[in-house]
mmCIF file of C-alpha atoms in Angstrom:
data_model
loop_
_atom_site.group_PDB
_atom_site.id
_atom_site.type_symbol
_atom_site.label_atom_id
_atom_site.label_comp_id
_atom_site.label_asym_id
_atom_site.label_seq_id
_atom_site.Cartn_x
_atom_site.Cartn_y
_atom_site.Cartn_z
ATOM 1 C CA MET A 1 -0.030 0.002 0.034
ATOM 2 C CA GLU A 2 1.091 3.595 -0.588
ATOM 3 C CA GLU A 3 2.099 5.994 2.195
ATOM 4 C CA PRO A 4 -1.114 7.059 4.115
ATOM 5 C CA TRP A 5 -0.730 10.759 3.074
ATOM 6 C CA LYS A 6 -4.468 10.595 2.117
ATOM 7 C CA GLY A 7 -5.333 10.206 5.765
ATOM 8 C CA TRP A 8 -3.764 13.437 6.632
ATOM 9 C CA ALA A 9 -5.172 15.269 3.606
ATOM 10 C CA LEU A 10 -8.667 13.959 4.280
ATOM 11 C CA GLY A 11 -8.204 14.836 7.901
ATOM 12 C CA ALA A 12 -7.627 18.421 6.952
ATOM 13 C CA VAL A 13 -10.795 18.299 4.927
ATOM 14 C CA ALA A 14 -12.570 16.757 7.860
ATOM 15 C CA PHE A 15 -11.438 19.591 10.166
ATOM 16 C CA ILE A 16 -12.939 22.093 7.697
ATOM 17 C CA VAL A 17 -16.173 20.189 7.235
ATOM 18 C CA GLY A 18 -16.345 19.720 11.050
ATOM 19 C CA GLN A 19 -16.474 23.511 11.447
ATOM 20 C CA ILE A 20 -19.482 24.049 9.227
ATOM 21 C CA PRO A 21 -22.392 22.757 11.379
ATOM 22 C CA PHE A 22 -21.192 24.759 14.377
ATOM 23 C CA LEU A 23 -21.218 27.994 12.397
ATOM 24 C CA PHE A 24 -24.943 27.566 12.434
ATOM 25 C CA ILE A 25 -25.677 25.943 15.857
ATOM 26 C CA GLY A 26 -22.666 27.240 17.838
ATOM 27 C CA SER A 27 -19.693 25.495 19.518
ATOM 28 C CA PRO A 28 -16.907 26.613 21.692
ATOM 29 C CA THR A 29 -13.870 27.858 19.863
ATOM 30 C CA LEU A 30 -10.248 26.777 20.302
ATOM 31 C CA ASP A 31 -9.049 30.507 19.960
ATOM 32 C CA THR A 32 -9.423 33.433 17.590
ATOM 33 C CA ILE A 33 -6.878 33.319 14.867
ATOM 34 C CA GLY A 34 -7.404 36.613 12.819
ATOM 35 C CA PRO A 35 -10.787 36.327 11.289
ATOM 36 C CA LEU A 36 -10.986 32.650 11.967
ATOM 37 C CA GLU A 37 -12.621 30.960 15.044
ATOM 38 C CA PRO A 38 -11.867 27.191 14.790
ATOM 39 C CA ARG A 39 -14.222 25.060 16.711
ATOM 40 C CA TRP A 40 -13.321 22.351 19.215
ATOM 41 C CA TYR A 41 -15.730 19.962 17.694
ATOM 42 C CA GLY A 42 -14.112 20.424 14.331
ATOM 43 C CA LEU A 43 -10.613 19.636 15.719
ATOM 44 C CA LEU A 44 -11.990 16.521 17.476
ATOM 45 C CA PHE A 45 -13.980 15.466 14.367
ATOM 46 C CA ALA A 46 -10.807 15.603 12.328
ATOM 47 C CA SER A 47 -8.896 13.753 15.042
ATOM 48 C CA ALA A 48 -11.365 10.968 14.977
ATOM 49 C CA PHE A 49 -11.043 10.835 11.211
ATOM 50 C CA ILE A 50 -7.235 10.862 11.116
ATOM 51 C CA PHE A 51 -6.584 8.336 13.840
ATOM 52 C CA GLY A 52 -9.447 6.053 12.674
ATOM 53 C CA TYR A 53 -8.033 6.120 9.161
ATOM 54 C CA MET A 54 -4.458 5.373 10.358
ATOM 55 C CA ILE A 55 -5.379 2.419 12.511
ATOM 56 C CA THR A 56 -7.446 0.763 9.680
ATOM 57 C CA TYR A 57 -4.834 1.578 7.128
ATOM 58 C CA ARG A 58 -2.308 -0.197 9.315
ATOM 59 C CA MET A 59 -4.456 -3.256 9.709
ATOM 60 C CA PHE A 60 -5.169 -3.346 5.935
ATOM 61 C CA SER A 61 -1.555 -2.905 5.137
ATOM 62 C CA ILE A 62 -0.446 -5.879 7.450
ATOM 63 C CA ALA A 63 -3.100 -8.086 5.730
ATOM 64 C CA GLY A 64 -1.797 -7.098 2.219
ATOM 65 C CA ARG A 65 -4.932 -5.340 1.101
ATOM 66 C CA SER A 66 -4.654 -2.609 -1.556
ATOM 67 C CA GLN A 67 -4.908 1.119 -1.203
ATOM 68 C CA GLU A 68 -7.873 0.950 -3.526
ATOM 69 C CA ASP A 69 -9.681 -1.362 -1.132
ATOM 70 C CA MET A 70 -8.905 1.181 1.690
ATOM 71 C CA ASP A 71 -10.162 4.185 -0.297
ATOM 72 C CA ARG A 72 -13.435 2.461 -1.284
ATOM 73 C CA LEU A 73 -14.054 1.472 2.361
ATOM 74 C CA LEU A 74 -13.502 5.018 3.461
ATOM 75 C CA ILE A 75 -16.287 6.243 1.149
ATOM 76 C CA TYR A 76 -18.690 3.495 2.284
ATOM 77 C CA VAL A 77 -18.141 4.123 5.901
ATOM 78 C CA LEU A 78 -18.258 7.945 5.814
ATOM 79 C CA ILE A 79 -21.475 8.004 3.881
ATOM 80 C CA ALA A 80 -23.007 5.300 6.005
ATOM 81 C CA THR A 81 -22.002 6.996 9.253
ATOM 82 C CA VAL A 82 -23.598 10.283 8.462
ATOM 83 C CA ILE A 83 -26.801 8.811 6.916
ATOM 84 C CA GLY A 84 -27.147 6.289 9.645
ATOM 85 C CA ALA A 85 -26.531 8.704 12.551
ATOM 86 C CA ARG A 86 -28.950 11.204 11.055
ATOM 87 C CA LEU A 87 -31.794 8.667 10.281
ATOM 88 C CA GLY A 88 -31.133 7.084 13.716
ATOM 89 C CA HIS A 89 -31.911 10.412 15.432
ATOM 90 C CA VAL A 90 -34.923 11.077 13.231
ATOM 91 C CA ILE A 91 -36.474 7.578 13.586
ATOM 92 C CA PHE A 92 -35.488 6.665 17.217
ATOM 93 C CA TYR A 93 -35.736 10.028 18.980
ATOM 94 C CA ASP A 94 -37.951 12.512 17.179
ATOM 95 C CA LEU A 95 -39.983 10.800 14.544
ATOM 96 C CA ASP A 96 -43.226 12.692 15.199
ATOM 97 C CA TYR A 97 -41.479 16.058 14.821
ATOM 98 C CA TYR A 98 -39.694 15.094 11.550
ATOM 99 C CA MET A 99 -42.901 13.536 10.061
ATOM 100 C CA ARG A 100 -44.431 17.063 10.478
ATOM 101 C CA ASN A 101 -41.183 18.739 9.092
ATOM 102 C CA ILE A 102 -39.876 16.273 6.578
ATOM 103 C CA HIS A 103 -37.930 18.937 4.896
ATOM 104 C CA LEU A 104 -35.638 19.223 7.972
ATOM 105 C CA VAL A 105 -34.445 15.581 7.753
ATOM 106 C CA PRO A 106 -31.427 16.383 5.437
ATOM 107 C CA GLN A 107 -30.312 19.362 7.531
ATOM 108 C CA VAL A 108 -27.578 17.585 9.509
ATOM 109 C CA TRP A 109 -25.898 20.929 10.331
ATOM 110 C CA THR A 110 -28.929 21.864 12.624
ATOM 111 C CA GLY A 111 -27.918 19.064 15.008
ATOM 112 C CA GLY A 112 -29.295 15.588 15.797
ATOM 113 C CA LEU A 113 -27.134 12.537 15.254
ATOM 114 C CA ALA A 114 -27.473 9.136 17.047
ATOM 115 C CA SER A 115 -24.621 6.627 17.529
ATOM 116 C CA HIS A 116 -26.824 3.686 17.340
ATOM 117 C CA GLY A 117 -27.968 4.716 13.982
ATOM 118 C CA ALA A 118 -24.334 5.256 12.980
ATOM 119 C CA ALA A 119 -23.586 1.734 14.112
ATOM 120 C CA ILE A 120 -26.416 0.236 12.189
ATOM 121 C CA GLY A 121 -25.363 2.238 9.075
ATOM 122 C CA ILE A 122 -21.744 1.065 9.274
ATOM 123 C CA ILE A 123 -22.859 -2.649 9.606
ATOM 124 C CA ILE A 124 -24.953 -2.193 6.511
ATOM 125 C CA ALA A 125 -22.123 -0.467 4.610
ATOM 126 C CA MET A 126 -19.655 -3.246 5.535
ATOM 127 C CA TYR A 127 -22.159 -5.833 4.217
ATOM 128 C CA LEU A 128 -22.493 -4.033 0.941
ATOM 129 C CA TYR A 129 -18.763 -3.428 0.705
ATOM 130 C CA VAL A 130 -17.924 -7.111 1.131
ATOM 131 C CA LYS A 131 -20.374 -7.966 -1.592
ATOM 132 C CA LYS A 132 -18.191 -5.905 -4.031
ATOM 133 C CA THR A 133 -14.872 -6.981 -2.706
ATOM 134 C CA PRO A 134 -13.378 -10.450 -3.714
ATOM 135 C CA GLY A 135 -11.646 -12.422 -1.070
ATOM 136 C CA MET A 136 -13.027 -10.722 1.973
ATOM 137 C CA THR A 137 -15.655 -11.793 4.544
ATOM 138 C CA PHE A 138 -17.932 -9.624 6.604
ATOM 139 C CA PHE A 139 -16.324 -10.565 9.890
ATOM 140 C CA TRP A 140 -12.766 -10.060 8.596
ATOM 141 C CA LEU A 141 -13.730 -6.587 7.615
ATOM 142 C CA ALA A 142 -15.702 -5.783 10.717
ATOM 143 C CA ASP A 143 -12.718 -6.785 12.871
ATOM 144 C CA ARG A 144 -10.588 -4.156 11.146
ATOM 145 C CA VAL A 145 -13.191 -1.375 11.260
ATOM 146 C CA VAL A 146 -14.302 -1.430 14.886
ATOM 147 C CA PRO A 147 -11.086 -0.249 16.343
ATOM 148 C CA ALA A 148 -11.461 2.826 14.256
ATOM 149 C CA VAL A 149 -15.011 3.251 15.385
ATOM 150 C CA ALA A 150 -13.788 2.976 18.977
ATOM 151 C CA ILE A 151 -11.193 5.614 18.698
ATOM 152 C CA GLY A 152 -13.594 7.878 16.582
ATOM 153 C CA GLY A 153 -16.297 7.513 19.349
ATOM 154 C CA MET A 154 -13.771 8.644 21.950
ATOM 155 C CA PHE A 155 -12.977 11.871 20.154
ATOM 156 C CA ILE A 156 -16.538 12.514 19.279
ATOM 157 C CA ARG A 157 -17.763 12.130 22.896
ATOM 158 C CA ILE A 158 -15.023 14.623 24.051
ATOM 159 C CA GLY A 159 -16.446 16.897 21.436
ATOM 160 C CA ASN A 160 -19.838 16.550 22.985
ATOM 161 C CA PHE A 161 -18.369 17.401 26.276
ATOM 162 C CA MET A 162 -16.875 20.553 24.916
ATOM 163 C CA ASN A 163 -20.236 21.376 23.440
ATOM 164 C CA SER A 164 -22.139 20.684 26.640
ATOM 165 C CA GLU A 165 -24.191 18.035 24.815
ATOM 166 C CA ILE A 166 -25.605 14.716 26.073
ATOM 167 C CA LEU A 167 -25.898 15.995 29.607
ATOM 168 C CA GLY A 168 -25.941 13.906 32.682
ATOM 169 C CA LYS A 169 -28.226 13.902 35.706
ATOM 170 C CA ALA A 170 -27.456 15.875 38.869
ATOM 171 C CA SER A 171 -24.645 14.351 40.876
ATOM 172 C CA ASP A 172 -22.773 15.077 44.104
ATOM 173 C CA LEU A 173 -19.743 12.960 43.065
ATOM 174 C CA PRO A 174 -16.439 14.690 43.285
ATOM 175 C CA TRP A 175 -15.845 14.677 39.517
ATOM 176 C CA ALA A 176 -19.420 16.044 38.790
ATOM 177 C CA VAL A 177 -19.307 18.981 36.269
ATOM 178 C CA ILE A 178 -21.211 22.285 36.113
ATOM 179 C CA PHE A 179 -22.230 23.031 32.536
ATOM 180 C CA GLU A 180 -22.508 26.798 32.726
ATOM 181 C CA VAL A 181 -23.129 27.534 29.017
ATOM 182 C CA SER A 182 -25.424 24.685 28.029
ATOM 183 C CA PRO A 183 -28.268 25.888 25.825
ATOM 184 C CA HIS A 184 -30.284 22.936 26.876
ATOM 185 C CA LEU A 185 -30.639 23.994 30.550
ATOM 186 C CA THR A 186 -32.287 26.862 32.405
ATOM 187 C CA ALA A 187 -30.155 29.400 34.361
ATOM 188 C CA THR A 188 -30.998 27.509 37.536
ATOM 189 C CA GLU A 189 -30.080 24.036 36.102
ATOM 190 C CA ARG A 190 -26.820 25.395 34.797
ATOM 191 C CA ALA A 191 -25.589 25.776 38.460
ATOM 192 C CA ILE A 192 -26.246 22.056 39.238
ATOM 193 C CA PRO A 193 -23.185 19.683 39.154
ATOM 194 C CA ARG A 194 -23.939 16.800 36.762
ATOM 195 C CA HIS A 195 -22.461 13.453 35.649
ATOM 196 C CA PRO A 196 -20.019 14.041 32.753
ATOM 197 C CA SER A 197 -21.739 11.239 30.938
ATOM 198 C CA MET A 198 -19.907 11.998 27.645
ATOM 199 C CA LEU A 199 -16.534 11.616 29.384
ATOM 200 C CA TYR A 200 -17.713 8.242 30.720
ATOM 201 C CA GLU A 201 -18.415 7.091 27.194
ATOM 202 C CA ALA A 202 -15.038 8.507 25.993
ATOM 203 C CA LEU A 203 -13.320 6.469 28.613
ATOM 204 C CA LEU A 204 -15.354 3.395 27.766
ATOM 205 C CA CYS A 205 -14.286 3.736 24.024
ATOM 206 C CA LEU A 206 -10.647 3.959 25.049
ATOM 207 C CA VAL A 207 -10.909 0.850 27.195
ATOM 208 C CA VAL A 208 -12.710 -1.075 24.404
ATOM 209 C CA LEU A 209 -9.956 0.052 22.024
ATOM 210 C CA GLY A 210 -7.224 -1.263 24.286
ATOM 211 C CA VAL A 211 -9.040 -4.664 24.712
ATOM 212 C CA LEU A 212 -9.454 -4.973 20.865
ATOM 213 C CA TRP A 213 -5.842 -4.098 20.215
ATOM 214 C CA SER A 214 -4.658 -6.668 22.815
ATOM 215 C CA ILE A 215 -6.683 -9.416 21.114
ATOM 216 C CA TYR A 216 -5.342 -8.333 17.706
ATOM 217 C CA LYS A 217 -1.677 -8.531 18.929
ATOM 218 C CA LYS A 218 -2.206 -11.742 20.882
ATOM 219 C CA TYR A 219 -3.108 -13.521 17.671
ATOM 220 C CA GLN A 220 -0.177 -11.909 15.856
ATOM 221 C CA ASN A 221 -2.370 -9.532 13.780
ATOM 222 C CA ARG A 222 -4.653 -12.365 12.658
ATOM 223 C CA PRO A 223 -7.497 -12.577 15.111
ATOM 224 C CA PRO A 224 -10.160 -15.211 14.907
ATOM 225 C CA GLU A 225 -12.729 -13.876 12.502
ATOM 226 C CA GLY A 226 -15.496 -11.976 14.272
ATOM 227 C CA SER A 227 -13.672 -11.807 17.642
ATOM 228 C CA LEU A 228 -12.934 -8.029 17.524
ATOM 229 C CA PHE A 229 -16.349 -7.145 16.147
ATOM 230 C CA ALA A 230 -18.301 -9.243 18.692
ATOM 231 C CA THR A 231 -16.109 -7.970 21.553
ATOM 232 C CA PHE A 232 -16.709 -4.439 20.481
ATOM 233 C CA LEU A 233 -20.488 -4.910 20.373
ATOM 234 C CA VAL A 234 -20.664 -6.556 23.793
ATOM 235 C CA MET A 235 -18.262 -4.208 25.608
ATOM 236 C CA LEU A 236 -19.393 -0.978 23.997
ATOM 237 C CA PHE A 237 -23.114 -1.412 24.255
ATOM 238 C CA THR A 238 -23.095 -3.046 27.653
ATOM 239 C CA GLY A 239 -21.195 -0.054 28.823
ATOM 240 C CA ARG A 240 -23.480 2.214 26.910
ATOM 241 C CA PHE A 241 -26.551 0.593 28.567
ATOM 242 C CA LEU A 242 -25.167 1.307 31.962
ATOM 243 C CA ILE A 243 -24.047 4.850 31.332
ATOM 244 C CA GLU A 244 -27.495 5.758 30.022
ATOM 245 C CA PHE A 245 -28.642 5.592 33.703
ATOM 246 C CA THR A 246 -26.602 8.738 34.321
ATOM 247 C CA LYS A 247 -28.006 10.740 31.449
ATOM 248 C CA LEU A 248 -30.978 13.145 31.284
ATOM 249 C CA ALA A 249 -33.936 11.834 29.177
ATOM 250 C CA HIS A 250 -34.189 13.068 25.639
ATOM 251 C CA SER A 251 -37.839 13.940 26.112
ATOM 252 C CA ASP A 252 -40.608 14.203 28.812
ATOM 253 C CA ILE A 253 -42.098 10.880 27.528
ATOM 254 C CA GLU A 254 -38.760 9.128 27.655
ATOM 255 C CA ALA A 255 -38.310 10.351 31.245
ATOM 256 C CA THR A 256 -41.314 8.117 32.270
ATOM 257 C CA TRP A 257 -39.753 4.930 30.765
ATOM 258 C CA THR A 258 -37.956 2.301 32.844
ATOM 259 C CA LEU A 259 -35.318 2.074 30.139
ATOM 260 C CA ASN A 260 -34.548 4.943 27.645
ATOM 261 C CA MET A 261 -34.225 4.628 23.910
ATOM 262 C CA GLY A 262 -30.438 4.297 24.020
ATOM 263 C CA GLN A 263 -30.784 1.352 26.326
ATOM 264 C CA TRP A 264 -33.486 -0.441 24.231
ATOM 265 C CA LEU A 265 -31.318 0.029 21.133
ATOM 266 C CA SER A 266 -28.191 -1.418 22.949
ATOM 267 C CA ILE A 267 -29.924 -4.637 23.948
ATOM 268 C CA PRO A 268 -30.099 -6.225 20.461
ATOM 269 C CA LEU A 269 -26.598 -5.153 19.662
ATOM 270 C CA VAL A 270 -25.181 -6.802 22.797
ATOM 271 C CA ALA A 271 -27.254 -10.001 22.094
ATOM 272 C CA TYR A 272 -25.978 -10.156 18.515
ATOM 273 C CA GLY A 273 -22.441 -9.714 19.845
ATOM 274 C CA ILE A 274 -22.864 -12.607 22.382
ATOM 275 C CA TRP A 275 -24.229 -14.807 19.611
ATOM 276 C CA VAL A 276 -21.237 -14.097 17.364
ATOM 277 C CA LEU A 277 -18.826 -14.799 20.295
ATOM 278 C CA VAL A 278 -20.540 -18.151 21.175
ATOM 279 C CA LYS A 279 -21.599 -19.502 17.716
ATOM 280 C CA GLN A 280 -19.185 -17.939 15.170
ATOM 281 C CA VAL A 281 -15.803 -17.137 16.733
ATOM 282 C CA ASN A 282 -13.210 -20.048 16.980
ATOM 283 C CA TRP A 283 -10.685 -18.831 19.545
ATOM 284 C CA SER A 284 -8.427 -21.862 19.037
ATOM 285 C CA LYS A 285 -7.096 -20.635 15.667
ATOM 286 C CA GLN A 286 -5.887 -17.510 14.001
ATOM 287 C CA GLY A 287 -8.002 -15.841 11.353
ATOM 288 C CA LYS A 288 -6.742 -14.986 7.856
#
């Protein structure tokens, strides 16, 4: 494979693109550089892109896959992530509103993305990609995509923290955070210390990445097919299920539920991951 210069070039593009939505809906800035006000979220979006690209590039390179394979995968995953995350938010969290305002569905820059939707979109994209790529199975590919998803999730959740998004419930823990500038809270609510739920998820993603990489290296860069993918699903969405207990509800109706939407959506993903671990993964031998 060629040198991964494309990752840096596309990362620069990602940084620029990452600024655009927050010119409309607001986001804390890094600093003012002349007439420019680069946003924290843009930097973290680009970081997710660059490091995710690099880790997948390395795994593809070790396996002897071509640069062309990598470039096509990049396009599939990018498109699927944006479409899946947007439709996930529309369908799972605010369907009634968007049914009345269907013209707002494509307006990603107004905010509203769901990680469960992104996960479903990426799974569909990988299935379609494998259909067009000779000599590659779904589980082989998924094992080499999920580490990038984990590291990307970490950066995105830090971005959510900087934007005071996905707020936690009130807490008296020593690490509770006061979100003084959150547009989602009243003046009184902004003075209340809260769980930094987004940082919990960022840490979860980092731990998941460490476990995945340990398995990858234990099997000398040839993990049993499906092992990384299934481990990712079980660890990430079990953790997500638990962290959801610390978050504010998305709506008044959801506040009355025993489990929120994020938890209900996590259950089938965890169940599928367990099924793959038990029925599909052969831990006694290396993969391809």
